Coordinates of C-alpha atoms in Angstrom, one line a residue:
M1 CA 13.9 -12.0 -9.5
D2 CA 13.2 -8.8 -7.7
D3 CA 14.8 -8.2 -4.3
W4 CA 11.3 -7.5 -2.8
D5 CA 10.1 -11.0 -3.8
D6 CA 12.0 -12.6 -0.9
I7 CA 10.4 -10.1 1.6
C8 CA 6.9 -10.8 0.2
Y9 CA 7.5 -14.6 0.2
E10 CA 8.6 -14.6 3.8
C11 CA 5.7 -12.3 4.9
G12 CA 3.2 -14.6 3.2
G13 CA 4.8 -17.7 4.6
Y14 CA 4.4 -16.4 8.2
G15 CA 0.9 -15.2 7.6
D16 CA 1.8 -11.5 8.2
D17 CA 0.3 -10.4 4.9
Y18 CA -3.2 -10.4 6.5
Y19 CA -4.6 -8.8 9.6
Y20 CA -7.9 -8.9 11.4
D21 CA -9.8 -5.6 11.2
E22 CA -12.2 -5.5 14.1
E23 CA -14.2 -2.6 12.6
L24 CA -14.9 -4.6 9.4
D25 CA -15.0 -7.9 11.3
E26 CA -12.8 -9.6 8.6
L27 CA -9.3 -10.3 7.4
V28 CA -7.7 -7.6 5.4
C29 CA -4.7 -7.9 3.1
R30 CA -1.7 -5.7 4.2
C31 CA -0.1 -5.8 0.7
D32 CA -2.0 -2.6 -0.4
T33 CA -0.4 -0.5 2.3
C34 CA 3.0 -2.4 2.6
C35 CA 6.0 -0.2 2.1
F36 CA 7.7 -3.1 0.3
N37 CA 4.9 -3.5 -2.2
H38 CA 5.9 -1.9 -5.5
W39 CA 3.5 -3.7 -7.7
G40 CA 1.8 -1.2 -10.1
D41 CA 4.3 1.6 -9.4
D42 CA 5.0 3.7 -12.4
T43 CA 8.7 4.1 -11.4

C-alpha cells in the first residue's frame, strides 16, 4: 500500500476531493491538481 493511499482515502471520505466551480456551475474533481496525486507519474 502506497503512503499516499491514506491521504486520498481520507480526502475522499470527507468529500474534499470535489469542489464547486461557479464558472462551470458544476462539481469538479480536485484529484487532477492535487499535490498528493501521483497516479500516472512517470517517476
